[in-house]
Amino acid sequence: MHPSSHDLNALARLDFCYLTTSGRVSGKPHTIEIWFALHDHTVYMLAGNHASDWVKNARRTPTVSLAIGSATFVGTARIVDQEAEDALARRLILAKYQPGYGEDLSDWGRTALPVAVDLHVS
């Protein structure tokens, strides 16, 4: 599926996405439900546990699939290591989720590992 920017904007408002990585040992699909923020054609997520299976899987095999609503994408996962993009990812996710969340997310937002998935869209 190659959605337009308009379609992506509608998807960006949804609460969760479903990230599927390939198991680094088993090779089997491993799907998680996770908060996300979308910026252009990049999906940002924060891993509270830097050693999560999905993070390890994405490091080993960066090609992942991502389901947002009824749309499914293929993308390339990467750890965000540039300072400006790191700040953007944290700001976007906290701005999306903090207003409706009962607890303060600032510690999580500061210490979690930002992971990006660059969507393969044309």
PDB file of C-alpha atoms in Angstrom:
ATOM      1  CA  MET A   1       0.000   0.000   0.000  1.00  0.00           C
ATOM      2  CA  HIS A   2       1.273   3.450  -0.881  1.00  0.00           C
ATOM      3  CA  PRO A   3      -0.819   5.923   1.103  1.00  0.00           C
ATOM      4  CA  SER A   4      -0.910   9.611   0.418  1.00  0.00           C
ATOM      5  CA  SER A   5       0.186  12.148   3.009  1.00  0.00           C
ATOM      6  CA  HIS A   6      -3.498  12.738   3.730  1.00  0.00           C
ATOM      7  CA  ASP A   7      -3.950   9.057   4.614  1.00  0.00           C
ATOM      8  CA  LEU A   8      -0.858   9.139   6.836  1.00  0.00           C
ATOM      9  CA  ASN A   9      -2.183  12.198   8.683  1.00  0.00           C
ATOM     10  CA  ALA A  10      -5.397  10.320   9.525  1.00  0.00           C
ATOM     11  CA  LEU A  11      -3.406   7.283  10.685  1.00  0.00           C
ATOM     12  CA  ALA A  12      -1.134   9.455  12.844  1.00  0.00           C
ATOM     13  CA  ARG A  13      -4.067  10.211  15.163  1.00  0.00           C
ATOM     14  CA  LEU A  14      -4.588   6.544  16.099  1.00  0.00           C
ATOM     15  CA  ASP A  15      -3.423   5.436  19.558  1.00  0.00           C
ATOM     16  CA  PHE A  16      -1.330   2.395  18.682  1.00  0.00           C
ATOM     17  CA  CYS A  17       0.568   0.755  15.908  1.00  0.00           C
ATOM     18  CA  TYR A  18       1.587  -2.884  15.607  1.00  0.00           C
ATOM     19  CA  LEU A  19       5.252  -3.492  14.886  1.00  0.00           C
ATOM     20  CA  THR A  20       6.308  -6.892  13.567  1.00  0.00           C
ATOM     21  CA  THR A  21       9.976  -7.822  13.698  1.00  0.00           C
ATOM     22  CA  SER A  22      11.691 -11.083  12.768  1.00  0.00           C
ATOM     23  CA  GLY A  23      12.860 -13.068  15.777  1.00  0.00           C
ATOM     24  CA  ARG A  24      16.647 -12.839  15.889  1.00  0.00           C
ATOM     25  CA  VAL A  25      16.943 -16.518  16.890  1.00  0.00           C
ATOM     26  CA  SER A  26      13.713 -18.133  15.651  1.00  0.00           C
ATOM     27  CA  GLY A  27      13.178 -16.023  12.542  1.00  0.00           C
ATOM     28  CA  LYS A  28       9.462 -16.076  13.400  1.00  0.00           C
ATOM     29  CA  PRO A  29       7.352 -12.897  13.313  1.00  0.00           C
ATOM     30  CA  HIS A  30       7.143 -11.076  16.659  1.00  0.00           C
ATOM     31  CA  THR A  31       4.400  -8.419  16.930  1.00  0.00           C
ATOM     32  CA  ILE A  32       3.965  -5.804  19.632  1.00  0.00           C
ATOM     33  CA  GLU A  33       1.407  -3.070  20.224  1.00  0.00           C
ATOM     34  CA  ILE A  34       3.175   0.229  20.855  1.00  0.00           C
ATOM     35  CA  TRP A  35       2.640   3.960  21.063  1.00  0.00           C
ATOM     36  CA  PHE A  36       3.956   5.882  18.077  1.00  0.00           C
ATOM     37  CA  ALA A  37       4.265   9.264  16.463  1.00  0.00           C
ATOM     38  CA  LEU A  38       4.447   9.876  12.738  1.00  0.00           C
ATOM     39  CA  HIS A  39       6.584  12.559  11.105  1.00  0.00           C
ATOM     40  CA  ASP A  40       6.679  12.650   7.302  1.00  0.00           C
ATOM     41  CA  HIS A  41       7.297   8.999   6.366  1.00  0.00           C
ATOM     42  CA  THR A  42       9.008   8.045   9.621  1.00  0.00           C
ATOM     43  CA  VAL A  43       7.317   6.380  12.586  1.00  0.00           C
ATOM     44  CA  TYR A  44       8.907   7.008  15.988  1.00  0.00           C
ATOM     45  CA  MET A  45       8.559   4.760  19.026  1.00  0.00           C
ATOM     46  CA  LEU A  46      10.180   4.760  22.452  1.00  0.00           C
ATOM     47  CA  ALA A  47      11.491   1.577  24.060  1.00  0.00           C
ATOM     48  CA  GLY A  48      11.358   1.866  27.842  1.00  0.00           C
ATOM     49  CA  ASN A  49      13.601  -1.190  28.047  1.00  0.00           C
ATOM     50  CA  HIS A  50      16.613  -0.721  25.759  1.00  0.00           C
ATOM     51  CA  ALA A  51      17.086  -4.524  25.760  1.00  0.00           C
ATOM     52  CA  SER A  52      13.508  -5.357  24.670  1.00  0.00           C
ATOM     53  CA  ASP A  53      13.206  -8.292  22.285  1.00  0.00           C
ATOM     54  CA  TRP A  54      11.711  -6.084  19.594  1.00  0.00           C
ATOM     55  CA  VAL A  55      14.680  -3.681  19.787  1.00  0.00           C
ATOM     56  CA  LYS A  56      17.174  -6.560  19.573  1.00  0.00           C
ATOM     57  CA  ASN A  57      15.207  -8.076  16.681  1.00  0.00           C
ATOM     58  CA  ALA A  58      15.125  -4.764  14.789  1.00  0.00           C
ATOM     59  CA  ARG A  59      18.865  -4.298  15.268  1.00  0.00           C
ATOM     60  CA  ARG A  60      19.495  -7.778  13.810  1.00  0.00           C
ATOM     61  CA  THR A  61      16.941  -7.557  10.962  1.00  0.00           C
ATOM     62  CA  PRO A  62      15.942  -3.941  10.292  1.00  0.00           C
ATOM     63  CA  THR A  63      13.248  -4.758   7.733  1.00  0.00           C
ATOM     64  CA  VAL A  64       9.976  -4.683   9.679  1.00  0.00           C
ATOM     65  CA  SER A  65       6.273  -4.394   9.027  1.00  0.00           C
ATOM     66  CA  LEU A  66       4.045  -1.875  10.705  1.00  0.00           C
ATOM     67  CA  ALA A  67       0.259  -1.886  10.903  1.00  0.00           C
ATOM     68  CA  ILE A  68      -1.519   1.371  11.685  1.00  0.00           C
ATOM     69  CA  GLY A  69      -5.279   1.037  11.600  1.00  0.00           C
ATOM     70  CA  SER A  70      -6.109  -0.949   8.476  1.00  0.00           C
ATOM     71  CA  ALA A  71      -2.905   0.100   6.683  1.00  0.00           C
ATOM     72  CA  THR A  72       0.186  -2.096   6.623  1.00  0.00           C
ATOM     73  CA  PHE A  73       3.640  -0.843   5.690  1.00  0.00           C
ATOM     74  CA  VAL A  74       7.109  -2.243   5.247  1.00  0.00           C
ATOM     75  CA  GLY A  75       9.906  -0.145   6.672  1.00  0.00           C
ATOM     76  CA  THR A  76      13.471  -0.058   7.869  1.00  0.00           C
ATOM     77  CA  ALA A  77      13.982   0.207  11.623  1.00  0.00           C
ATOM     78  CA  ARG A  78      16.918   2.047  13.144  1.00  0.00           C
ATOM     79  CA  ILE A  79      18.005   3.369  16.506  1.00  0.00           C
ATOM     80  CA  VAL A  80      17.814   7.160  16.492  1.00  0.00           C
ATOM     81  CA  ASP A  81      21.323   8.446  17.135  1.00  0.00           C
ATOM     82  CA  GLN A  82      21.248  12.034  15.880  1.00  0.00           C
ATOM     83  CA  GLU A  83      20.609  14.608  18.619  1.00  0.00           C
ATOM     84  CA  ALA A  84      18.045  16.698  16.717  1.00  0.00           C
ATOM     85  CA  GLU A  85      16.053  13.666  15.591  1.00  0.00           C
ATOM     86  CA  ASP A  86      16.246  12.181  19.105  1.00  0.00           C
ATOM     87  CA  ALA A  87      14.701  15.377  20.506  1.00  0.00           C
ATOM     88  CA  LEU A  88      12.033  15.380  17.773  1.00  0.00           C
ATOM     89  CA  ALA A  89      11.016  11.767  18.472  1.00  0.00           C
ATOM     90  CA  ARG A  90      10.700  12.382  22.228  1.00  0.00           C
ATOM     91  CA  ARG A  91       8.806  15.656  21.741  1.00  0.00           C
ATOM     92  CA  LEU A  92       6.329  14.166  19.251  1.00  0.00           C
ATOM     93  CA  ILE A  93       5.526  11.105  21.368  1.00  0.00           C
ATOM     94  CA  LEU A  94       5.187  13.011  24.633  1.00  0.00           C
ATOM     95  CA  ALA A  95       3.014  15.677  22.983  1.00  0.00           C
ATOM     96  CA  LYS A  96       0.714  12.960  21.640  1.00  0.00           C
ATOM     97  CA  TYR A  97       0.338  10.824  24.774  1.00  0.00           C
ATOM     98  CA  GLN A  98       0.988  12.963  27.869  1.00  0.00           C
ATOM     99  CA  PRO A  99      -2.230  15.049  27.717  1.00  0.00           C
ATOM    100  CA  GLY A 100      -4.538  12.045  28.154  1.00  0.00           C
ATOM    101  CA  TYR A 101      -2.280   9.970  30.386  1.00  0.00           C
ATOM    102  CA  GLY A 102      -2.837   9.899  34.148  1.00  0.00           C
ATOM    103  CA  GLU A 103       0.833   9.797  35.159  1.00  0.00           C
ATOM    104  CA  ASP A 104       3.816  11.968  34.315  1.00  0.00           C
ATOM    105  CA  LEU A 105       5.643  10.502  31.315  1.00  0.00           C
ATOM    106  CA  SER A 106       8.634  12.851  31.442  1.00  0.00           C
ATOM    107  CA  ASP A 107      11.075  10.352  33.036  1.00  0.00           C
ATOM    108  CA  TRP A 108      10.107   7.693  30.486  1.00  0.00           C
ATOM    109  CA  GLY A 109      10.282  10.269  27.708  1.00  0.00           C
ATOM    110  CA  ARG A 110      13.786  11.237  28.777  1.00  0.00           C
ATOM    111  CA  THR A 111      15.253   7.752  29.354  1.00  0.00           C
ATOM    112  CA  ALA A 112      13.523   5.571  26.742  1.00  0.00           C
ATOM    113  CA  LEU A 113      15.369   4.553  23.587  1.00  0.00           C
ATOM    114  CA  PRO A 114      14.014   6.243  20.454  1.00  0.00           C
ATOM    115  CA  VAL A 115      13.550   3.888  17.514  1.00  0.00           C
ATOM    116  CA  ALA A 116      12.557   5.046  14.034  1.00  0.00           C
ATOM    117  CA  VAL A 117      10.977   3.097  11.212  1.00  0.00           C
ATOM    118  CA  ASP A 118      11.415   4.718   7.818  1.00  0.00           C
ATOM    119  CA  LEU A 119       8.375   3.637   5.814  1.00  0.00           C
ATOM    120  CA  HIS A 120       8.890   2.387   2.272  1.00  0.00           C
ATOM    121  CA  VAL A 121       6.284   4.580   0.565  1.00  0.00           C
ATOM    122  CA  SER A 122       6.353   6.190  -2.833  1.00  0.00           C
TER     123      SER A 122
END
